XYZ file of C-alpha atoms in Angstrom:
514
model
C 11.164 -41.572 59.020
C 12.052 -43.303 55.330
C 15.365 -41.562 54.874
C 16.628 -42.908 58.301
C 15.481 -45.983 57.485
C 17.228 -45.911 54.084
C 20.455 -44.773 55.775
C 20.327 -47.733 57.987
C 20.016 -50.300 55.242
C 22.778 -48.389 53.741
C 24.692 -49.204 56.895
C 24.313 -52.390 57.054
C 25.238 -52.511 53.154
C 28.211 -50.940 53.931
C 29.332 -53.156 56.838
C 28.705 -56.425 54.851
C 30.543 -54.871 51.780
C 33.771 -53.955 54.255
C 33.510 -57.444 55.829
C 33.682 -58.997 52.126
C 36.458 -56.368 51.191
C 38.685 -57.976 54.097
C 38.107 -61.308 53.408
C 39.611 -60.666 50.052
C 36.243 -61.452 48.315
C 36.912 -58.468 45.765
C 40.791 -59.454 45.333
C 39.981 -60.853 41.916
C 37.248 -58.585 40.793
C 37.024 -57.143 37.284
C 34.312 -55.362 35.759
C 35.495 -56.304 32.125
C 33.515 -59.638 30.102
C 35.164 -62.301 29.201
C 35.255 -64.032 25.857
C 32.679 -66.219 27.094
C 30.437 -63.456 28.789
C 30.371 -61.774 25.177
C 29.258 -64.718 23.263
C 26.520 -65.330 25.680
C 25.241 -61.881 25.721
C 24.876 -61.942 21.991
C 22.785 -65.242 22.526
C 20.990 -63.072 24.843
C 20.275 -60.566 22.440
C 18.693 -63.105 19.741
C 16.770 -64.560 22.809
C 14.070 -62.349 23.714
C 12.281 -65.260 26.118
C 14.957 -64.911 28.456
C 15.724 -68.517 29.134
C 19.500 -68.594 28.221
C 20.089 -65.313 30.397
C 23.561 -65.397 31.906
C 23.795 -64.679 35.617
C 20.093 -65.587 36.256
C 20.151 -68.414 38.886
C 17.768 -70.935 38.979
C 17.288 -71.610 42.561
C 15.344 -68.865 44.396
C 17.554 -67.870 47.677
C 16.116 -67.022 50.720
C 15.469 -63.648 49.890
C 13.541 -64.230 47.126
C 11.469 -66.906 48.311
C 10.532 -65.178 51.407
C 9.038 -61.792 49.436
C 5.675 -61.328 48.126
C 5.043 -59.044 45.057
C 2.767 -56.501 44.918
C 1.638 -55.812 41.413
C 0.260 -52.133 41.666
C 0.103 -49.627 44.379
C -1.854 -46.359 43.259
C -0.454 -43.037 43.849
C -3.492 -42.461 46.375
C -2.364 -45.155 48.761
C 0.120 -44.010 51.112
C 3.527 -45.935 52.204
C 2.089 -45.774 55.603
C -1.199 -46.686 54.787
C 0.112 -49.887 53.324
C 2.631 -50.557 55.838
C -0.120 -50.397 58.867
C -2.161 -53.461 57.157
C 1.220 -55.466 56.630
C 3.104 -54.781 60.038
C 1.083 -57.296 62.177
C 1.698 -60.195 59.589
C 4.123 -63.108 60.983
C 7.833 -62.421 59.971
C 7.028 -59.014 58.656
C 10.400 -57.169 58.096
C 9.677 -54.558 55.492
C 7.771 -52.767 52.571
C 9.858 -51.864 49.409
C 8.669 -49.792 46.756
C 9.819 -48.843 43.462
C 9.700 -45.147 42.092
C 6.730 -43.847 40.379
C 6.328 -45.245 36.950
C 5.822 -42.536 34.336
C 4.301 -44.468 31.737
C 1.639 -46.147 34.386
C 0.135 -43.042 35.616
C 2.681 -43.181 38.500
C 1.598 -46.332 40.209
C 4.420 -48.412 41.804
C 5.520 -52.132 42.133
C 5.878 -53.298 45.800
C 7.659 -55.912 47.603
C 6.930 -57.327 51.113
C 9.774 -59.370 52.833
C 9.576 -61.422 55.418
C 11.800 -63.486 57.845
C 13.353 -66.878 56.580
C 11.259 -69.459 57.436
C 7.865 -67.892 57.549
C 5.118 -69.715 55.987
C 4.545 -68.144 52.869
C 1.457 -69.599 51.401
C -0.165 -69.007 54.639
C 0.575 -65.414 54.644
C -0.363 -64.837 51.049
C -3.938 -66.732 51.668
C -4.188 -64.140 54.432
C -3.574 -61.291 52.372
C -6.279 -61.588 49.923
C -8.609 -58.985 51.222
C -6.761 -56.153 51.734
C -8.666 -53.203 50.473
C -7.416 -49.499 51.078
C -9.537 -46.456 49.629
C -11.410 -48.948 47.601
C -8.437 -50.483 45.774
C -7.913 -54.061 46.109
C -4.228 -55.064 45.901
C -3.260 -58.601 44.635
C -0.172 -60.054 46.106
C 2.005 -62.786 44.654
C 5.022 -65.029 44.987
C 8.071 -62.722 43.761
C 10.364 -64.043 41.369
C 13.808 -62.709 40.069
C 12.815 -59.456 38.468
C 16.163 -58.653 36.954
C 15.354 -57.510 33.092
C 18.758 -59.203 32.206
C 21.544 -61.015 33.686
C 24.229 -59.130 32.028
C 24.694 -55.758 30.152
C 27.672 -55.024 27.981
C 28.668 -50.964 27.741
C 29.679 -49.856 24.287
C 33.572 -50.450 23.218
C 34.613 -46.800 24.123
C 34.110 -47.295 28.104
C 36.954 -49.592 27.650
C 39.248 -47.163 26.317
C 41.923 -45.180 28.826
C 40.557 -42.132 28.005
C 37.235 -43.029 29.066
C 38.284 -45.293 32.089
C 39.794 -42.590 33.391
C 37.251 -39.992 32.728
C 34.663 -42.393 34.522
C 36.969 -42.866 37.628
C 37.075 -39.152 38.172
C 33.129 -39.438 37.921
C 32.878 -42.680 39.940
C 35.155 -40.990 43.030
C 32.870 -37.933 43.027
C 29.777 -40.575 43.178
C 31.249 -42.407 45.978
C 32.328 -39.181 47.931
C 28.891 -37.577 47.585
C 26.378 -40.294 48.225
C 28.409 -41.250 51.457
C 27.994 -37.730 52.711
C 24.538 -37.414 51.993
C 23.807 -40.804 53.814
C 26.105 -40.357 56.824
C 28.826 -38.508 56.513
C 30.543 -39.577 60.038
C 29.942 -43.351 59.044
C 30.694 -43.502 55.377
C 34.126 -42.424 54.590
C 34.747 -45.076 51.937
C 36.791 -43.672 49.353
C 40.490 -43.725 51.440
C 39.803 -47.256 52.291
C 38.614 -48.322 48.740
C 41.892 -46.263 46.993
C 44.017 -47.830 49.360
C 42.882 -51.472 48.984
C 42.962 -50.796 44.861
C 46.794 -49.826 45.338
C 47.464 -52.531 47.244
C 45.928 -54.892 44.855
C 47.418 -53.265 41.978
C 51.176 -53.546 43.430
C 50.726 -56.974 44.286
C 49.595 -57.819 40.840
C 52.437 -55.643 39.276
C 55.218 -57.662 41.467
C 53.746 -61.014 40.276
C 53.694 -59.939 36.650
C 57.162 -58.545 37.126
C 58.278 -61.844 38.825
C 56.929 -63.595 35.960
C 58.701 -61.762 33.355
C 61.935 -62.048 35.253
C 62.296 -65.520 35.829
C 65.465 -65.602 33.724
C 68.919 -65.767 34.625
C 69.865 -63.903 38.105
C 71.750 -61.519 36.316
C 68.838 -60.525 33.858
C 66.496 -60.549 37.263
C 69.012 -58.204 39.035
C 69.178 -55.554 36.049
C 65.282 -55.804 36.266
C 65.403 -55.147 39.626
C 67.551 -51.831 39.222
C 65.669 -50.772 36.370
C 62.449 -50.770 38.144
C 63.705 -49.108 41.042
C 65.631 -46.201 38.901
C 62.347 -45.799 36.810
C 61.485 -42.210 38.408
C 64.434 -40.918 37.897
C 65.721 -42.528 34.870
C 64.446 -41.828 31.055
C 64.252 -45.533 30.778
C 64.155 -47.663 27.516
C 60.724 -47.458 25.649
C 59.819 -51.024 26.405
C 60.004 -49.815 30.490
C 57.815 -46.425 29.540
C 55.293 -49.207 27.812
C 55.112 -51.313 30.964
C 54.641 -48.135 33.038
C 51.529 -47.048 31.206
C 50.334 -50.728 30.962
C 50.542 -51.039 34.582
C 49.031 -47.459 34.924
C 45.983 -48.431 33.114
C 45.753 -51.730 35.024
C 45.537 -49.430 38.382
C 42.869 -47.436 36.698
C 40.894 -50.064 35.792
C 41.314 -51.898 39.313
C 40.011 -49.119 41.172
C 37.360 -48.008 38.594
C 35.909 -51.768 39.165
C 35.995 -51.641 42.986
C 34.456 -48.205 43.278
C 31.639 -49.342 40.669
C 30.928 -52.504 42.936
C 30.680 -50.281 46.015
C 28.159 -48.027 44.312
C 26.244 -50.963 43.205
C 26.119 -53.089 46.501
C 25.889 -50.091 48.866
C 24.208 -47.258 47.452
C 21.827 -48.866 44.795
C 23.653 -47.130 41.768
C 24.680 -48.707 38.408
C 26.921 -46.010 36.846
C 26.856 -48.047 33.519
C 23.330 -47.757 33.271
C 22.677 -44.033 35.084
C 19.954 -45.653 37.204
C 19.641 -45.332 41.130
C 17.023 -47.098 43.743
C 16.173 -46.991 46.975
C 16.150 -50.825 47.738
C 17.741 -54.362 46.419
C 13.940 -55.141 44.840
C 13.947 -52.140 42.629
C 17.484 -52.177 41.938
C 17.221 -55.486 40.743
C 14.018 -55.097 38.676
C 15.655 -51.693 36.802
C 19.574 -52.927 36.522
C 21.340 -56.415 35.294
C 23.246 -58.385 37.763
C 26.317 -57.489 35.877
C 27.220 -54.296 33.948
C 30.440 -55.091 32.367
C 32.901 -53.403 29.538
C 33.766 -55.067 26.825
C 37.509 -56.570 26.045
C 39.109 -54.175 23.595
C 41.646 -55.763 21.685
C 45.146 -53.334 21.428
C 44.800 -53.375 17.570
C 40.867 -52.866 17.513
C 39.326 -49.164 17.421
C 36.443 -48.975 19.299
C 33.092 -49.259 17.549
C 30.926 -45.829 17.315
C 29.104 -45.221 20.353
C 26.845 -42.753 18.999
C 25.503 -40.587 21.968
C 26.038 -42.912 24.519
C 28.518 -41.194 26.318
C 26.735 -37.822 26.232
C 23.942 -39.527 27.343
C 25.556 -41.551 30.204
C 26.911 -38.128 31.491
C 23.943 -36.356 31.543
C 22.011 -38.965 33.518
C 24.689 -39.510 36.028
C 25.557 -35.516 36.560
C 22.132 -34.920 38.152
C 22.644 -38.208 40.933
C 26.499 -37.479 41.394
C 26.001 -33.482 41.597
C 22.438 -32.773 43.162
C 20.692 -29.785 41.829
C 20.817 -26.672 43.872
C 20.492 -22.638 43.428
C 20.449 -21.336 39.782
C 21.358 -25.160 38.140
C 18.097 -26.320 40.194
C 15.958 -23.363 38.495
C 17.321 -23.981 35.277
C 16.451 -27.667 35.334
C 13.060 -26.550 36.231
C 12.772 -26.135 39.793
C 11.691 -22.856 41.688
C 13.685 -20.026 42.988
C 13.164 -18.872 46.433
C 14.332 -15.455 45.807
C 12.374 -15.232 42.352
C 9.140 -16.553 43.670
C 9.295 -14.121 46.837
C 10.276 -11.075 45.415
C 6.821 -9.788 44.511
C 5.732 -9.960 48.138
C 9.048 -8.022 49.571
C 8.663 -5.138 46.668
C 5.701 -3.713 48.852
C 8.490 -3.403 51.865
C 10.976 -1.696 49.878
C 10.715 2.035 49.015
C 13.179 4.234 47.690
C 13.533 7.774 48.622
C 16.091 9.172 46.591
C 18.749 7.898 44.029
C 21.292 5.440 45.992
C 18.705 5.357 49.075
C 16.181 2.823 50.044
C 14.272 2.096 53.033
C 12.986 -0.984 54.344
C 9.556 0.159 55.371
C 9.099 -2.819 58.215
C 12.218 -1.084 60.271
C 12.938 2.112 58.618
C 16.648 1.224 58.038
C 18.161 2.907 54.910
C 20.349 0.821 52.307
C 22.015 1.929 49.117
C 20.743 -0.382 46.706
C 17.301 -2.417 46.275
C 19.064 -5.908 46.455
C 20.245 -4.940 49.934
C 16.873 -4.418 51.234
C 15.534 -7.399 49.787
C 18.348 -9.387 51.605
C 17.898 -7.785 54.779
C 14.182 -8.651 54.890
C 14.915 -12.122 53.975
C 17.465 -12.443 56.777
C 15.794 -10.155 59.583
C 12.314 -10.536 58.815
C 11.148 -14.041 57.434
C 7.783 -13.932 58.901
C 6.867 -11.719 55.695
C 7.089 -14.882 53.725
C 3.959 -17.208 54.390
C 5.433 -20.646 55.768
C 3.040 -22.335 53.175
C 4.727 -20.772 50.284
C 8.248 -21.998 51.361
C 6.696 -25.534 51.781
C 5.642 -25.546 48.763
C 8.836 -24.216 46.933
C 10.539 -26.918 48.870
C 8.164 -29.685 48.171
C 8.343 -28.740 44.504
C 12.145 -28.705 44.609
C 12.342 -31.849 46.111
C 10.635 -33.365 43.087
C 12.860 -31.968 40.794
C 15.624 -33.260 42.387
C 14.230 -36.693 42.696
C 13.670 -36.795 39.019
C 16.264 -39.051 38.233
C 14.950 -41.765 40.466
C 12.036 -42.705 38.264
C 12.210 -40.464 34.726
C 14.038 -42.393 32.298
C 16.991 -40.055 30.881
C 18.489 -40.405 27.946
C 18.012 -43.033 25.079
C 21.119 -45.037 25.979
C 22.298 -44.825 22.151
C 19.948 -47.623 20.985
C 16.834 -48.202 19.050
C 13.675 -50.577 19.053
C 14.671 -54.072 17.194
C 12.227 -55.515 15.103
C 9.881 -58.094 17.003
C 10.898 -57.015 20.490
C 13.111 -54.588 22.675
C 16.596 -55.352 23.170
C 16.724 -55.121 26.695
C 20.861 -55.116 26.835
C 21.010 -51.993 24.801
C 19.872 -49.735 27.216
C 16.778 -47.486 27.687
C 14.263 -47.097 24.612
C 11.550 -44.330 24.757
C 8.294 -45.767 24.679
C 5.973 -45.223 21.982
C 2.975 -43.135 23.074
C -0.221 -43.128 21.489
C -0.019 -41.178 18.307
C 3.532 -40.571 18.586
C 5.680 -41.479 15.436
C 9.760 -41.873 15.627
C 11.768 -39.297 13.883
C 11.914 -41.729 10.597
C 8.285 -41.599 10.707
C 7.855 -37.744 10.507
C 6.439 -35.878 7.594
C 8.833 -34.768 5.106
C 8.775 -31.438 3.177
C 9.830 -33.493 0.512
C 7.214 -35.889 0.845
C 5.032 -36.609 -2.537
C 1.452 -37.060 -2.531
C 0.690 -40.738 -1.691
C 3.277 -41.372 0.329
C 3.376 -42.503 3.649
C 5.551 -41.083 6.571
C 8.998 -43.520 6.801
C 8.862 -44.111 2.797
C 11.743 -43.304 1.135
C 11.176 -41.578 -2.047
C 12.761 -44.124 -4.033
C 10.344 -46.585 -3.093
C 7.610 -44.604 -5.068
C 9.912 -44.911 -8.506
C 9.595 -48.639 -7.703
C 5.910 -48.932 -8.237
C 4.420 -52.015 -8.672
C 7.481 -54.323 -7.898
C 7.715 -52.543 -4.474
C 3.868 -52.071 -3.509
C 2.540 -55.077 -5.324
C 0.073 -55.584 -7.597
C -2.892 -55.564 -5.013
C -1.658 -52.864 -2.630
C -3.699 -49.602 -3.600
C -2.005 -46.354 -2.395
C -4.226 -43.235 -1.144
C -3.643 -39.243 -0.764
C -6.042 -36.981 0.404
C -6.882 -33.864 -1.733
C -7.548 -30.584 -0.238
C -10.663 -31.379 1.135
C -10.231 -34.636 2.511
C -11.479 -36.563 -0.307
C -9.731 -39.834 -0.915
C -8.182 -40.263 -4.601
C -7.068 -43.958 -5.405
C -3.980 -44.827 -7.508
C -2.779 -48.062 -8.647
C 0.848 -46.509 -9.258
C 3.466 -44.495 -7.677
C 2.224 -41.568 -9.652
C -0.334 -39.162 -7.702
C -4.239 -39.409 -9.097
C -4.917 -36.732 -12.107
C -5.545 -33.145 -10.888
C -4.465 -34.108 -7.269
C -3.901 -30.784 -5.265
C -1.026 -30.417 -2.759
C -1.912 -30.981 0.666
C -1.258 -27.375 2.431
C -1.147 -28.980 5.828
C 2.092 -30.438 4.775
C 5.141 -30.024 6.967
C 7.298 -27.653 5.964
C 10.152 -27.597 8.597
C 10.341 -29.180 11.632
C 12.281 -27.455 14.665
C 12.093 -28.865 18.395
C 12.063 -25.746 20.519
C 11.753 -27.607 23.957
C 14.772 -29.933 23.366
C 17.410 -29.615 25.753
C 20.793 -27.790 24.699
C 23.907 -29.921 24.272
C 25.295 -30.134 27.983
C 21.687 -29.913 29.293
C 20.011 -33.333 31.270
C 17.026 -34.350 29.597
C 14.449 -35.257 32.044
C 11.892 -36.204 29.378
C 9.437 -33.715 30.939
């Protein structure tokens, strides 16, 4: 029932998007940031208060003004139970919920949408006593929940090679998400590609017309060269024009498909995030996620692991986990889980002769008997086991929705998180960052994260009033007012000799954070 409602909501999004497409609303669409936007982004990075966020509307629209926010929904309360309490309210439209938050013990946010014109103050007063399973719900007026007005992808996203790579994945994303929603209704890829080609052709003709505004002879010469370009080697200038137009066409189609994924399927490609409703998507992603304008003479800045992490995050969204790939990523295999049950119904008579004890048929191999039992005797496998495996695998498939994948190639900034840099792992109690891990070369008295050169500075770095401490073998603390260890101090046998993360994912594997 919920997936049906989600499909209906996306169908409405599709009709609205196609209407805007036909009206020409996307004719000048670009996902490349202007100089003004880049400058404003730099201001936003320094202004953590969010008061100057680009793209944030000061006036609430009707949707936000007629939406109530639920601070927390515990995992013990089902969606149906909460909807039963809300559906009788005047003007009630729907209940939207976020994905379970792993850092908040899988509690959710919630949003309750009402019809335009509903008296929200009166509605808010009537919701003060909702209690389900001894949990008191708290409602408040909804405000713009986007974490930022705009984000910028690294420079590498603006290179021709990366844009062509992204275009191939985005095409697969449009095709796959459309088929999973409604194969008959959602057939948008060809329509969007056709529109992008029309816009590129119109832009190319306009560009050639501007460049050919000389004498009639020159204009005629340009026309002939343009018509014979496919069959003629042409000059170097013509080749450059062709490459430029080709890159412009790639950029235009990519921008149009990215906008389609955001508005129809709630999927932000450059974030690697997906959601099931507008409210949760606005909470997780910025209103704009643009590429930087890369000047031709400037090489892109290093992006670290951003491209690898982005591809890993998007891979499990674009290509759903199935069969062996699902098992590799933590799912359960139906064959492996039921092999033990099938073994008691397989009897080996001789080499190359196996019998099914349920119907006495003979087979040449053990695998053939097991396949026969699964197809002809499905009652052997309990239905409860099948449902349990299916439920668990659905959980693994949905992991990209609520597990924060990858690091986005960013580290936390001092004094607060850079909201525009992508996901930054949350610091759990007792957790240390890599630069804080004990080193095998750490001298007694050093604090994790301190460089060896700091010890040599002695009082100049530590200060005359700071006291260093180290622990002996039996936990007795010794004090020293200099960088040297205390006399007769013993080395700590608990010091880490080496560190290898055996649970770290291999290259190319998705990092679910489990």
